[in-house]
mmCIF file with all atom_site columns, C-alpha atoms in Angstrom:
data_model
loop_
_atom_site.group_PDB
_atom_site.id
_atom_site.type_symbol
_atom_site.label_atom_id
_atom_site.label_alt_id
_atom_site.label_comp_id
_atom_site.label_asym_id
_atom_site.label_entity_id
_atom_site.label_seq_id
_atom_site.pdbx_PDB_ins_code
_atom_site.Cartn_x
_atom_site.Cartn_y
_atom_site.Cartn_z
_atom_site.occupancy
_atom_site.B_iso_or_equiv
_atom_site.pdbx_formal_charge
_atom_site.auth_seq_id
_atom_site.auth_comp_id
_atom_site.auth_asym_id
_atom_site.auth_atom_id
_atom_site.pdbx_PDB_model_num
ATOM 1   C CA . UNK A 1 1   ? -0.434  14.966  7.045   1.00 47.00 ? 419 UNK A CA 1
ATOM 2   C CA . UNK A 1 2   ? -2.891  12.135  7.750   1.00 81.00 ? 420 UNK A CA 1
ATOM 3   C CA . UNK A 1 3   ? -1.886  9.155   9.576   1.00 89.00 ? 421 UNK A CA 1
ATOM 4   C CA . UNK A 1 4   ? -1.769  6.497   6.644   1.00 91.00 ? 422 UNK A CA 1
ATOM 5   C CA . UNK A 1 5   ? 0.369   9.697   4.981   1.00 92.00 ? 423 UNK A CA 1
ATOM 6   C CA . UNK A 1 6   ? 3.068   9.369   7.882   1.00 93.00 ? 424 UNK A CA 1
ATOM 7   C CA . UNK A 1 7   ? 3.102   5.466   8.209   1.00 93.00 ? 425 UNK A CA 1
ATOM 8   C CA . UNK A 1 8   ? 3.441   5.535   4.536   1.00 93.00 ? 426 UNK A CA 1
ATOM 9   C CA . UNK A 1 9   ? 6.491   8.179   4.278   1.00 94.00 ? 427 UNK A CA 1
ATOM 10  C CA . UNK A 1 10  ? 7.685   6.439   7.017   1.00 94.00 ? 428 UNK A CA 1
ATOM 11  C CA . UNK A 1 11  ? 7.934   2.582   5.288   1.00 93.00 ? 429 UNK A CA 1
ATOM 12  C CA . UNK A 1 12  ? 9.379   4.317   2.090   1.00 94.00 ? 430 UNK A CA 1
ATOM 13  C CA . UNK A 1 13  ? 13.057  3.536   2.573   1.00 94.00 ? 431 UNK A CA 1
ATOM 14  C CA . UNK A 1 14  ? 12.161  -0.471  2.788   1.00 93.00 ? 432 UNK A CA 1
ATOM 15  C CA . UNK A 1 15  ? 10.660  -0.403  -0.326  1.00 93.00 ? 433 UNK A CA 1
ATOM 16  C CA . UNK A 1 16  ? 13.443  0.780   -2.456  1.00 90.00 ? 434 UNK A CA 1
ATOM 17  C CA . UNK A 1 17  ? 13.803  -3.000  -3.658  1.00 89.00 ? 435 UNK A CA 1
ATOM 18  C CA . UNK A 1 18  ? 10.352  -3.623  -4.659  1.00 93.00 ? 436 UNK A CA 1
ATOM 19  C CA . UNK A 1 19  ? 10.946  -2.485  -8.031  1.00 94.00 ? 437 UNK A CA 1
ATOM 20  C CA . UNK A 1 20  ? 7.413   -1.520  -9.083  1.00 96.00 ? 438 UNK A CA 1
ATOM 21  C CA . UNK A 1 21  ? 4.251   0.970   -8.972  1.00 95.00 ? 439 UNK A CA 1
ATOM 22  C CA . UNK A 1 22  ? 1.422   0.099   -6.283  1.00 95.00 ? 440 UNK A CA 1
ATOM 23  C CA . UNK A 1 23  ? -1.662  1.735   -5.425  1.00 94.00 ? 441 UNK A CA 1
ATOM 24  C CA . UNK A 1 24  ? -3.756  1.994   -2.317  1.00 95.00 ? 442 UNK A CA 1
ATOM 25  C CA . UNK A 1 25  ? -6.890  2.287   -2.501  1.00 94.00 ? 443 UNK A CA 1
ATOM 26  C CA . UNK A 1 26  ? -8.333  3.356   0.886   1.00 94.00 ? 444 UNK A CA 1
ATOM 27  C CA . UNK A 1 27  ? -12.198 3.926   -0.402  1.00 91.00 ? 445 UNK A CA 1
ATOM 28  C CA . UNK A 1 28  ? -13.499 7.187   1.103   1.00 89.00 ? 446 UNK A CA 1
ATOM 29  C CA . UNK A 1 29  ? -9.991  7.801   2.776   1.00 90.00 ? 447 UNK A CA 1
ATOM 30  C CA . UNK A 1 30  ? -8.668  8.325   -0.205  1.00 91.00 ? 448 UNK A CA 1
ATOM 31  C CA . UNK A 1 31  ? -5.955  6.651   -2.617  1.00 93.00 ? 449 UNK A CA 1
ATOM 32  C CA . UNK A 1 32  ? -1.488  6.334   -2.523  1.00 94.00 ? 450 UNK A CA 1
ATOM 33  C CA . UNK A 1 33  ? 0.628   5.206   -5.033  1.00 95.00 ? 451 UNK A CA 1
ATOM 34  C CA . UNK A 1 34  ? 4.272   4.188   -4.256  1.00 95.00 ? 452 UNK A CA 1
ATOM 35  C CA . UNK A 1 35  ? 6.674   4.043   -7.113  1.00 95.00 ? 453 UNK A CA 1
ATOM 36  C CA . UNK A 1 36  ? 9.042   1.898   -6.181  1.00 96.00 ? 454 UNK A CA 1
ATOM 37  C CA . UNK A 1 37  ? 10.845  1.628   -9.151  1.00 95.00 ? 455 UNK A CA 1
ATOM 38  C CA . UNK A 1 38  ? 14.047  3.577   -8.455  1.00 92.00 ? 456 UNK A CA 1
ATOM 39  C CA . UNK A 1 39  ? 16.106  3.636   -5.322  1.00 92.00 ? 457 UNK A CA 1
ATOM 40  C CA . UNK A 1 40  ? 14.500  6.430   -3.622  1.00 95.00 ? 458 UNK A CA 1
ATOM 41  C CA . UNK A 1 41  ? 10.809  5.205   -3.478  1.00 96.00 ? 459 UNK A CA 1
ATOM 42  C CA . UNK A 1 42  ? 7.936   8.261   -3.591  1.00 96.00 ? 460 UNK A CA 1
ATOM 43  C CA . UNK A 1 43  ? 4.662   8.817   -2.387  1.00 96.00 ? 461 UNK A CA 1
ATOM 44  C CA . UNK A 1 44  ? 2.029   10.541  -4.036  1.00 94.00 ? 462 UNK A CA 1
ATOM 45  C CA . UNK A 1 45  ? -1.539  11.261  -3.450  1.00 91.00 ? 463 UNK A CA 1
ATOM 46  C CA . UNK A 1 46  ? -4.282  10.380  -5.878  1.00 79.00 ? 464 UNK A CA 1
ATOM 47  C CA . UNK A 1 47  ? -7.938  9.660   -6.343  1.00 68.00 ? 465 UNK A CA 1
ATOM 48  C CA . UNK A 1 48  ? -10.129 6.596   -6.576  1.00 61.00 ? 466 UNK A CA 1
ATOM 49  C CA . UNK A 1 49  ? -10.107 6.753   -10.168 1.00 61.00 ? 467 UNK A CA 1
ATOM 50  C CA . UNK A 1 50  ? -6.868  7.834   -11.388 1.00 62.00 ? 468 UNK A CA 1
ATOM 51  C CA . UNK A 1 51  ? -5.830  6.039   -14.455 1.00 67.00 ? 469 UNK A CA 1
ATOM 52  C CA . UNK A 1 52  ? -2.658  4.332   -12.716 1.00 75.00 ? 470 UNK A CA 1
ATOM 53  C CA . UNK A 1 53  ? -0.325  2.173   -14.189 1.00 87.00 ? 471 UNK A CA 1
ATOM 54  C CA . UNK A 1 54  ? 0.672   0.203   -11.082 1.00 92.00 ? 472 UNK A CA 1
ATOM 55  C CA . UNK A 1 55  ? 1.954   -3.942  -10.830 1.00 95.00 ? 473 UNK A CA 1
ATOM 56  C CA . UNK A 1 56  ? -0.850  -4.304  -8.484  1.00 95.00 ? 474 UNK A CA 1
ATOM 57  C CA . UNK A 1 57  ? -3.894  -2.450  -6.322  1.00 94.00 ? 475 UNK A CA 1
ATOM 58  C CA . UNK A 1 58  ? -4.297  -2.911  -2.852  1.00 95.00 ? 476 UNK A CA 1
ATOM 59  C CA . UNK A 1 59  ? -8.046  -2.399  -1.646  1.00 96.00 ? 477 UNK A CA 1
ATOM 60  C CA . UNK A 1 60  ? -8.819  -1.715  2.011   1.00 96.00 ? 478 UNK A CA 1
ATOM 61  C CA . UNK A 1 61  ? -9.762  1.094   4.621   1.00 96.00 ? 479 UNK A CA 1
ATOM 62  C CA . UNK A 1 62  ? -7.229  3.303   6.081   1.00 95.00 ? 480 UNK A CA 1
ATOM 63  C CA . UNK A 1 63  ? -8.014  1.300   9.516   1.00 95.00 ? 481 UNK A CA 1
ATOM 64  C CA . UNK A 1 64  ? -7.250  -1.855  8.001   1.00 95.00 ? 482 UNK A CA 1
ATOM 65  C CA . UNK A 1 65  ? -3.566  -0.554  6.140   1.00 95.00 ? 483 UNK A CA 1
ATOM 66  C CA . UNK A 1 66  ? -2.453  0.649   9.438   1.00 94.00 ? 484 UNK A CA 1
ATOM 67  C CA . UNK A 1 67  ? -3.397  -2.730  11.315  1.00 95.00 ? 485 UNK A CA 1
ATOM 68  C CA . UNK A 1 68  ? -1.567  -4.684  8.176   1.00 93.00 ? 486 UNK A CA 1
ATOM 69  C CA . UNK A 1 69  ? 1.642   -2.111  8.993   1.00 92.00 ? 487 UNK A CA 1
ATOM 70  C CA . UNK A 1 70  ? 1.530   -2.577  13.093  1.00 92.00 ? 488 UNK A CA 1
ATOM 71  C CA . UNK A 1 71  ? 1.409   -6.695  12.161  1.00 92.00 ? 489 UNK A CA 1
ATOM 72  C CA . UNK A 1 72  ? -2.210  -6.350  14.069  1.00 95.00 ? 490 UNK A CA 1
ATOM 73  C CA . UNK A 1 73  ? -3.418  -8.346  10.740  1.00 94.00 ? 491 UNK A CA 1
ATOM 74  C CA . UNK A 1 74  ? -2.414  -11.319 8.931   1.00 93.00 ? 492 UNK A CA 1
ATOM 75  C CA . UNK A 1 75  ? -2.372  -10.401 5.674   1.00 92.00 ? 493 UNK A CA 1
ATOM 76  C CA . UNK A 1 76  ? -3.708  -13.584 3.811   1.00 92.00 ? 494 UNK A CA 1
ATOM 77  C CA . UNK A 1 77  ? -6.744  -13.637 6.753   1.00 94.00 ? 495 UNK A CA 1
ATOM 78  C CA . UNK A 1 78  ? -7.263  -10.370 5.604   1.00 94.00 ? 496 UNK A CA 1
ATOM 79  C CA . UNK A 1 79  ? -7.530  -11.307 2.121   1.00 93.00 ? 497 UNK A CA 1
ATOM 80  C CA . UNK A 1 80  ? -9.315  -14.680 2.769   1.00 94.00 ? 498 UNK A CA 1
ATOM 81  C CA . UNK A 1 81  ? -12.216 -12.750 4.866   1.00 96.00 ? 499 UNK A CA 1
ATOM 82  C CA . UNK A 1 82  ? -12.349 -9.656  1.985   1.00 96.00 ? 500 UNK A CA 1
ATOM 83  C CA . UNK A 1 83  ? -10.370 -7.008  4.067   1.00 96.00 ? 501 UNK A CA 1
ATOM 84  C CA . UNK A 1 84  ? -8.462  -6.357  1.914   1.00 94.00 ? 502 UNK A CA 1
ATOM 85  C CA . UNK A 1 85  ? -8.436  -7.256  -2.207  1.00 96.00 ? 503 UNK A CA 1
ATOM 86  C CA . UNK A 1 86  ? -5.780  -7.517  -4.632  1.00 96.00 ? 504 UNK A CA 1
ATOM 87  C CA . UNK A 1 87  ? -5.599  -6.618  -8.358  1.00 94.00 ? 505 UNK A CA 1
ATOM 88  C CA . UNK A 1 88  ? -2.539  -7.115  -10.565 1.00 95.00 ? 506 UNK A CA 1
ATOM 89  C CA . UNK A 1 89  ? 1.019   -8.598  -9.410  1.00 96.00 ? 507 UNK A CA 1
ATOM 90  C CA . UNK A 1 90  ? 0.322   -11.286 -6.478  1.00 95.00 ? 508 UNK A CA 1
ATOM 91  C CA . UNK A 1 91  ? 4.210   -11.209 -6.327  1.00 94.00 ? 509 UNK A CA 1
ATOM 92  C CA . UNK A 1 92  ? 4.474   -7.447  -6.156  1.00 96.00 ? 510 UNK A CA 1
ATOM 93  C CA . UNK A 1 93  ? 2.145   -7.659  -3.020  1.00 94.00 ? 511 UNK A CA 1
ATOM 94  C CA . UNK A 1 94  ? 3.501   -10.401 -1.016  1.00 91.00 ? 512 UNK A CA 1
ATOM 95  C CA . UNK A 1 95  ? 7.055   -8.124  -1.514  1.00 93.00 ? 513 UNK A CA 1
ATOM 96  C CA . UNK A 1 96  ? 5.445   -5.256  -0.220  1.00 92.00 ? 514 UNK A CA 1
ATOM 97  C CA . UNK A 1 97  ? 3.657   -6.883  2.724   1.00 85.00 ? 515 UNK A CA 1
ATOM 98  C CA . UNK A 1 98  ? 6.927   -8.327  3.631   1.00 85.00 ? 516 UNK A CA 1
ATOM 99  C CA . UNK A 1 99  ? 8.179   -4.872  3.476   1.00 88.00 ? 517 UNK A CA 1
ATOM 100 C CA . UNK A 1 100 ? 5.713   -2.868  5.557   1.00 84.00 ? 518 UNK A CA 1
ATOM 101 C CA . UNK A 1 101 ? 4.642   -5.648  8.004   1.00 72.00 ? 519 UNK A CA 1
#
């Protein structure tokens, strides 16, 4: 297991409120989805260009996710200086930074 895999799995049990689908996109390091939408959140792996139907896509390196997780990043500096991009629900990823930060 890779280290985003484990911080990930690890994060799982706060997310059982967030009520949606989100995807990672970690470039080269490859691509997560949490699906949030039952009680007992799961984590899958998945490619770049999987046809996902997640509330929202969060772009940025595996470096980057685990500084967001460790509260080593402000989220909206990351997102102001391009760190990290968001498509879809703005909602759905405030909730989830709440949860993993």
């Amino acid at each position: 297991m890779s280290d985003v895999e484990d911080r990930l799995r690890d994060v799982l049990p706060r997310l059982n409120r967030l009520g949606a689908v989100v995807r990672f996109d970690l470039g080269g390091d490859g691509c997560w989805v949490v699906d949030a939408r039952s009680p007992h959140p799961t984590l899958t792996e998945g490619e770049s260009d999987d046809e996902v139907d997640a509330a929202c896509t969060i772009r940025l390196s595996a470096d980057n996710l685990i500084k967001l997780m460790d509260g080593k990043m402000d989220p909206m500096l990351g997102y102001t200086l391009g760190k990290l991009k968001v498509t879809g629900s703005m909602g759905v990823a405030m909730k989830l930074v709440g949860a993993i930060g």
